[in-house]
Tab-separated table of N, CA, C and O in Angstrom:
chain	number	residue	atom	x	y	z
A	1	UNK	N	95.164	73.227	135.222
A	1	UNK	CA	94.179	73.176	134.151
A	1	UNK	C	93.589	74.554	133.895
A	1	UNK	O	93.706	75.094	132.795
A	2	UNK	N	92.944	75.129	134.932
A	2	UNK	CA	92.452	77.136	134.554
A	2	UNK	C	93.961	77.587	133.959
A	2	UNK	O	93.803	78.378	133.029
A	3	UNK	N	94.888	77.404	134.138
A	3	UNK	CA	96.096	78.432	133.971
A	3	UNK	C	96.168	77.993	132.614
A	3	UNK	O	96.919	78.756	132.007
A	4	UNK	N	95.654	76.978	131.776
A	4	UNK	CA	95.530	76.546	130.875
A	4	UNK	C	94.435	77.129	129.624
A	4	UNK	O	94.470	77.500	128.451
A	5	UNK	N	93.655	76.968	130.524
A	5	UNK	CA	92.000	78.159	129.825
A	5	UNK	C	92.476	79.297	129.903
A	5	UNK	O	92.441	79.866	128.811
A	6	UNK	N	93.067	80.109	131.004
A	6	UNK	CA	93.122	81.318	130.853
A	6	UNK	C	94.595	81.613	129.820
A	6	UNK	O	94.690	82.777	129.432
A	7	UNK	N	95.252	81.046	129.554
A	7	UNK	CA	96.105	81.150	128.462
A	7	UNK	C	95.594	81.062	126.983
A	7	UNK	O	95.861	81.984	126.212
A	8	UNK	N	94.947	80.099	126.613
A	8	UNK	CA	94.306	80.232	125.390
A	8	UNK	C	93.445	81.289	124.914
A	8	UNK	O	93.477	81.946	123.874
A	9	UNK	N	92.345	81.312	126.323
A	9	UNK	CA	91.946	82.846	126.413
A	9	UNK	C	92.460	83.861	125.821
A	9	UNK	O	91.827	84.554	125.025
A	10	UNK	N	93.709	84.064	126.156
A	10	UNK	CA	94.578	85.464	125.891
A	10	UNK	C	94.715	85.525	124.800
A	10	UNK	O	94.395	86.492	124.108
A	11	UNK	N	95.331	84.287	124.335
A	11	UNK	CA	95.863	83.911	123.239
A	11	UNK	C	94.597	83.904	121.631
A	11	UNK	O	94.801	84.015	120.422
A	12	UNK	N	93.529	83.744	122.343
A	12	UNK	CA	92.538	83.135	121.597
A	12	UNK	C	91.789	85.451	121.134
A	12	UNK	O	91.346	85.851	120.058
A	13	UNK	N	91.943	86.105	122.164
A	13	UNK	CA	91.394	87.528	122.117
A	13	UNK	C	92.269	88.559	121.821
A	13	UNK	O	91.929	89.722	122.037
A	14	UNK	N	93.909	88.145	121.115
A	14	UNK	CA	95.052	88.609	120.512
A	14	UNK	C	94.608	88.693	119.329
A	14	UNK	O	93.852	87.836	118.870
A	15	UNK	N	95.087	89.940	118.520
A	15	UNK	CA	94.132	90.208	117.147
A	15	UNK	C	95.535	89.610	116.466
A	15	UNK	O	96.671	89.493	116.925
A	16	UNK	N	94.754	89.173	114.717
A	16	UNK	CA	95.784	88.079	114.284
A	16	UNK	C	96.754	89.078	113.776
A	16	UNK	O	96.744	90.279	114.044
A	17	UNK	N	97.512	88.511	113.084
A	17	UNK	CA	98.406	88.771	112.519
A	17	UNK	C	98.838	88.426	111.067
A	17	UNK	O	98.746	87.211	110.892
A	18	UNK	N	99.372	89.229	109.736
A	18	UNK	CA	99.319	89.183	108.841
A	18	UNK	C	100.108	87.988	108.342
A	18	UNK	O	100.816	87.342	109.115
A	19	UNK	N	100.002	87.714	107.167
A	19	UNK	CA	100.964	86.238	106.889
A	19	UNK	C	102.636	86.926	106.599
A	19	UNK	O	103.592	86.514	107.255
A	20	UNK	N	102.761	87.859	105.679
A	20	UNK	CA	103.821	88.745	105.582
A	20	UNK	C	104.383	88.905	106.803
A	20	UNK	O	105.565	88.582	106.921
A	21	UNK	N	103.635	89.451	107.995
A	21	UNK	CA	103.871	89.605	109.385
A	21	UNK	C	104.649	88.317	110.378
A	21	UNK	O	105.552	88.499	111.195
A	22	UNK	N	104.025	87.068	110.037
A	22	UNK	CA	103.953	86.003	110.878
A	22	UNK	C	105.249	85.651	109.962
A	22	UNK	O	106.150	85.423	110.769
A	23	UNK	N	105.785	85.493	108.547
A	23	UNK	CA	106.429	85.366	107.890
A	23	UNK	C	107.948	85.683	108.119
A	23	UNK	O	109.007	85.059	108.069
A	24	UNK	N	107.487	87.101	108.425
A	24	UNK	CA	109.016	87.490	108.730
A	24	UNK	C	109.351	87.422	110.171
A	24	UNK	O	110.571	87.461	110.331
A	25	UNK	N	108.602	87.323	111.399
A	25	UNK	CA	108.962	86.912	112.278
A	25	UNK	C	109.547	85.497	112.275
A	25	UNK	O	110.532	85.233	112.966
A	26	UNK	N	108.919	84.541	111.463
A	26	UNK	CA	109.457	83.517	111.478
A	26	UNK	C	110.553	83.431	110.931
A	26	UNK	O	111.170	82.509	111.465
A	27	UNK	N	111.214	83.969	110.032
A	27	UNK	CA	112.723	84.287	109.264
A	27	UNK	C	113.376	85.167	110.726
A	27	UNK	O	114.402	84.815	111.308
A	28	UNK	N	112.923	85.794	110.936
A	28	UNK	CA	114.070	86.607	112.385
A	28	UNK	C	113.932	85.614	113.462
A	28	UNK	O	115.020	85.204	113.867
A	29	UNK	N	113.060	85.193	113.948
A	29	UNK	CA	113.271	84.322	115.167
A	29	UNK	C	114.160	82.736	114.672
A	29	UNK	O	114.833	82.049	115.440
A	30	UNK	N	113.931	82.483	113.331
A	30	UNK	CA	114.822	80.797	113.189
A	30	UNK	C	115.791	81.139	112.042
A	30	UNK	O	116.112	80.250	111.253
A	31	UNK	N	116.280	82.414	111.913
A	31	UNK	CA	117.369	82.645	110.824
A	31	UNK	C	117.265	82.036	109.995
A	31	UNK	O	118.279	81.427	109.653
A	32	UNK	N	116.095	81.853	109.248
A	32	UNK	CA	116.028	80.917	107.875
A	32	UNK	C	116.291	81.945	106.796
A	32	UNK	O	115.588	81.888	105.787
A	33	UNK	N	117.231	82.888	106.894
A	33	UNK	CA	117.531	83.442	105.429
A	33	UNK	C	117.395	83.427	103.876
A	33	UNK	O	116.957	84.205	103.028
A	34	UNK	N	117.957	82.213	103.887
A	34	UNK	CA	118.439	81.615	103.185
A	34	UNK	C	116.911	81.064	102.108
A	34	UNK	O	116.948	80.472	101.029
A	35	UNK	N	115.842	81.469	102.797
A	35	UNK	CA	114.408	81.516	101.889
A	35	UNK	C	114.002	82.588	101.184
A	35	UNK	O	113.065	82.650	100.389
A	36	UNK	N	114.936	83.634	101.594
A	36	UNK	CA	114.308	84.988	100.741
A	36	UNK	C	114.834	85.143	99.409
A	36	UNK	O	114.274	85.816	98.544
A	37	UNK	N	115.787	84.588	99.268
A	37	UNK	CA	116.169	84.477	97.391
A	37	UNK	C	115.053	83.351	96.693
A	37	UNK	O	114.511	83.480	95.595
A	38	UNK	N	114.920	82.481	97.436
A	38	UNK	CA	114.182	81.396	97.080
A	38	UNK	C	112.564	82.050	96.208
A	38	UNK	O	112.219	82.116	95.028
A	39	UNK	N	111.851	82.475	97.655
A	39	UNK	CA	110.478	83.281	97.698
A	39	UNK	C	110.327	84.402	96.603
A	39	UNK	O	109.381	84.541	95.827
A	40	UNK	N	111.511	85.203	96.711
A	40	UNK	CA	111.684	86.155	95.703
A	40	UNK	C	111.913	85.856	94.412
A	40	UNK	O	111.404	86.648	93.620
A	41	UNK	N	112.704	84.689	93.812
A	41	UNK	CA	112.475	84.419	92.809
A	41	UNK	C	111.171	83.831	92.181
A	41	UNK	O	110.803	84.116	91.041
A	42	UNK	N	110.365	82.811	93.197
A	42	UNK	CA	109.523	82.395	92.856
A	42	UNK	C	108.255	83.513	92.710
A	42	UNK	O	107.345	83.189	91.946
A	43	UNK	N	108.178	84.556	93.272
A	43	UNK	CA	107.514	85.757	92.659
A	43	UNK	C	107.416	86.240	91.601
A	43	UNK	O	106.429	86.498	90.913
A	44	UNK	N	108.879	86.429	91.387
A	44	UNK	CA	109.303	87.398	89.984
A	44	UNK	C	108.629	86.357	88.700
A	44	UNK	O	107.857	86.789	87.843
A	45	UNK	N	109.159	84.741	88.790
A	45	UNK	CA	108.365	84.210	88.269
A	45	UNK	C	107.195	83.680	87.814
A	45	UNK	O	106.785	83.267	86.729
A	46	UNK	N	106.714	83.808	89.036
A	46	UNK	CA	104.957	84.261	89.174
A	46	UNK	C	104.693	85.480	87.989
A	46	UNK	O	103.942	85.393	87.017
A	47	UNK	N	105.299	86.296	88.267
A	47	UNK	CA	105.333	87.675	87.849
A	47	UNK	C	105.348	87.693	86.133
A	47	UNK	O	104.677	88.295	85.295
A	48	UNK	N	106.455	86.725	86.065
A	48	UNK	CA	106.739	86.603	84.955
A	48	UNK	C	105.596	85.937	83.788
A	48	UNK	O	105.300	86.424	82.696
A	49	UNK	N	105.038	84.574	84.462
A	49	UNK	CA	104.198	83.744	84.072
A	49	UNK	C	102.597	84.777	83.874
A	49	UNK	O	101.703	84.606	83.045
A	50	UNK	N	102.651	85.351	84.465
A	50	UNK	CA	101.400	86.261	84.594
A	50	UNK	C	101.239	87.610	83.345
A	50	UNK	O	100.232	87.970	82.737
A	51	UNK	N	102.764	88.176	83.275
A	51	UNK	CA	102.191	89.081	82.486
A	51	UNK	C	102.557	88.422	81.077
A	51	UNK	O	102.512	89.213	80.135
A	52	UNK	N	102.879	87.228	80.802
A	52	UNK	CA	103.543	86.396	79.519
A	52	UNK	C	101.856	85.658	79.019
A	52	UNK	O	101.583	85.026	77.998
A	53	UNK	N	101.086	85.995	80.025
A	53	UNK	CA	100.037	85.709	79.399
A	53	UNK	C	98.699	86.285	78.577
A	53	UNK	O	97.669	85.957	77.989
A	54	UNK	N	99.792	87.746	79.135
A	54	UNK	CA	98.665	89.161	78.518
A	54	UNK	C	99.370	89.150	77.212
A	54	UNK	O	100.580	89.095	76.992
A	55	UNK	N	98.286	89.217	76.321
A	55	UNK	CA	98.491	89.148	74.925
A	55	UNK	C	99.305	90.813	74.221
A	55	UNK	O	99.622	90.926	73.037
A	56	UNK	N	99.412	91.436	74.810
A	56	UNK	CA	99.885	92.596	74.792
A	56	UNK	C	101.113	92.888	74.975
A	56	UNK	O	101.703	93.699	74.261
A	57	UNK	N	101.761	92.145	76.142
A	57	UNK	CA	102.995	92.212	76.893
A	57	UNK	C	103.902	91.001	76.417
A	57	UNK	O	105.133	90.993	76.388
A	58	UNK	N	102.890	89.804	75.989
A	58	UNK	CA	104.109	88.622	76.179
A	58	UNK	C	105.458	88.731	74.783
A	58	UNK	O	106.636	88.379	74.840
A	59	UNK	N	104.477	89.520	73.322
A	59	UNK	CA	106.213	89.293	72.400
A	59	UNK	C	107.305	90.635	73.156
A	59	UNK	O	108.500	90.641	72.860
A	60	UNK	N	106.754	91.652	74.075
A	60	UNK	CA	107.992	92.326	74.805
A	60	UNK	C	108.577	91.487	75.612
A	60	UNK	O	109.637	92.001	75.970
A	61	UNK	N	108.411	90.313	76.151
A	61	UNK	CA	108.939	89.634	77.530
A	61	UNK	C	109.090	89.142	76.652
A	61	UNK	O	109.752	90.099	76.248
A	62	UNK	N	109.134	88.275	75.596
A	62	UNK	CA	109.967	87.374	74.792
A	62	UNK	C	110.952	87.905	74.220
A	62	UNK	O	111.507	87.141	73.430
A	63	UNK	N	111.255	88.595	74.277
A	63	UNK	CA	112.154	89.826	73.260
A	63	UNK	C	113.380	89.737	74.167
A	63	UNK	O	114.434	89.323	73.685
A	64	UNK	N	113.292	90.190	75.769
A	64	UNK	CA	114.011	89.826	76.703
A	64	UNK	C	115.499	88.712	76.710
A	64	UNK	O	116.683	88.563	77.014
A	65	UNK	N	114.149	88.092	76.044
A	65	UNK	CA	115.347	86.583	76.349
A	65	UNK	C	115.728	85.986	75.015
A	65	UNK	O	116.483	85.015	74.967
C-alpha cells in the first residue's frame, strides 16, 4: 500500500506534459500512424472553414475550387 502512495507521489510532482507532446508519444509507443493523414486533414479543414469565413478571403478560396 506505501509503495502505492509513494508512486503516485512521483507521479503526481512530474511536471505535465503538452497534448502535442502526450500525442505523439502516443502515435510512437502504439504505431497508430495511420491518424496523421486523418488529423491533418481535419486541420487544413478547420483551416479552411475558418478563413472561408473572413469576408475578405472567402471569394479567393472559392475561386480555388
Amino acid at each position: 500500500m506505501k509503495a502505492d502512495e509513494d508512486e503516485f507521489r512521483l507521479a503526481a510532482e512530474e511536471p505535465e506534459i503538452s497534448f502535442l507532446r502526450e500525442f505523439w508519444e502516443f502515435l510512437k509507443t502504439n504505431k497508430r500512424w495511420w491518424l496523421v493523414p486523418i488529423i491533418v486533414s481535419l486541420l487544413l479543414f478547420m483551416a479552411l472553414v475558418i478563413l472561408s469565413s473572413q469576408a475578405a478571403i472567402g471569394p479567393w478560396i472559392y475561386a480555388f475550387f
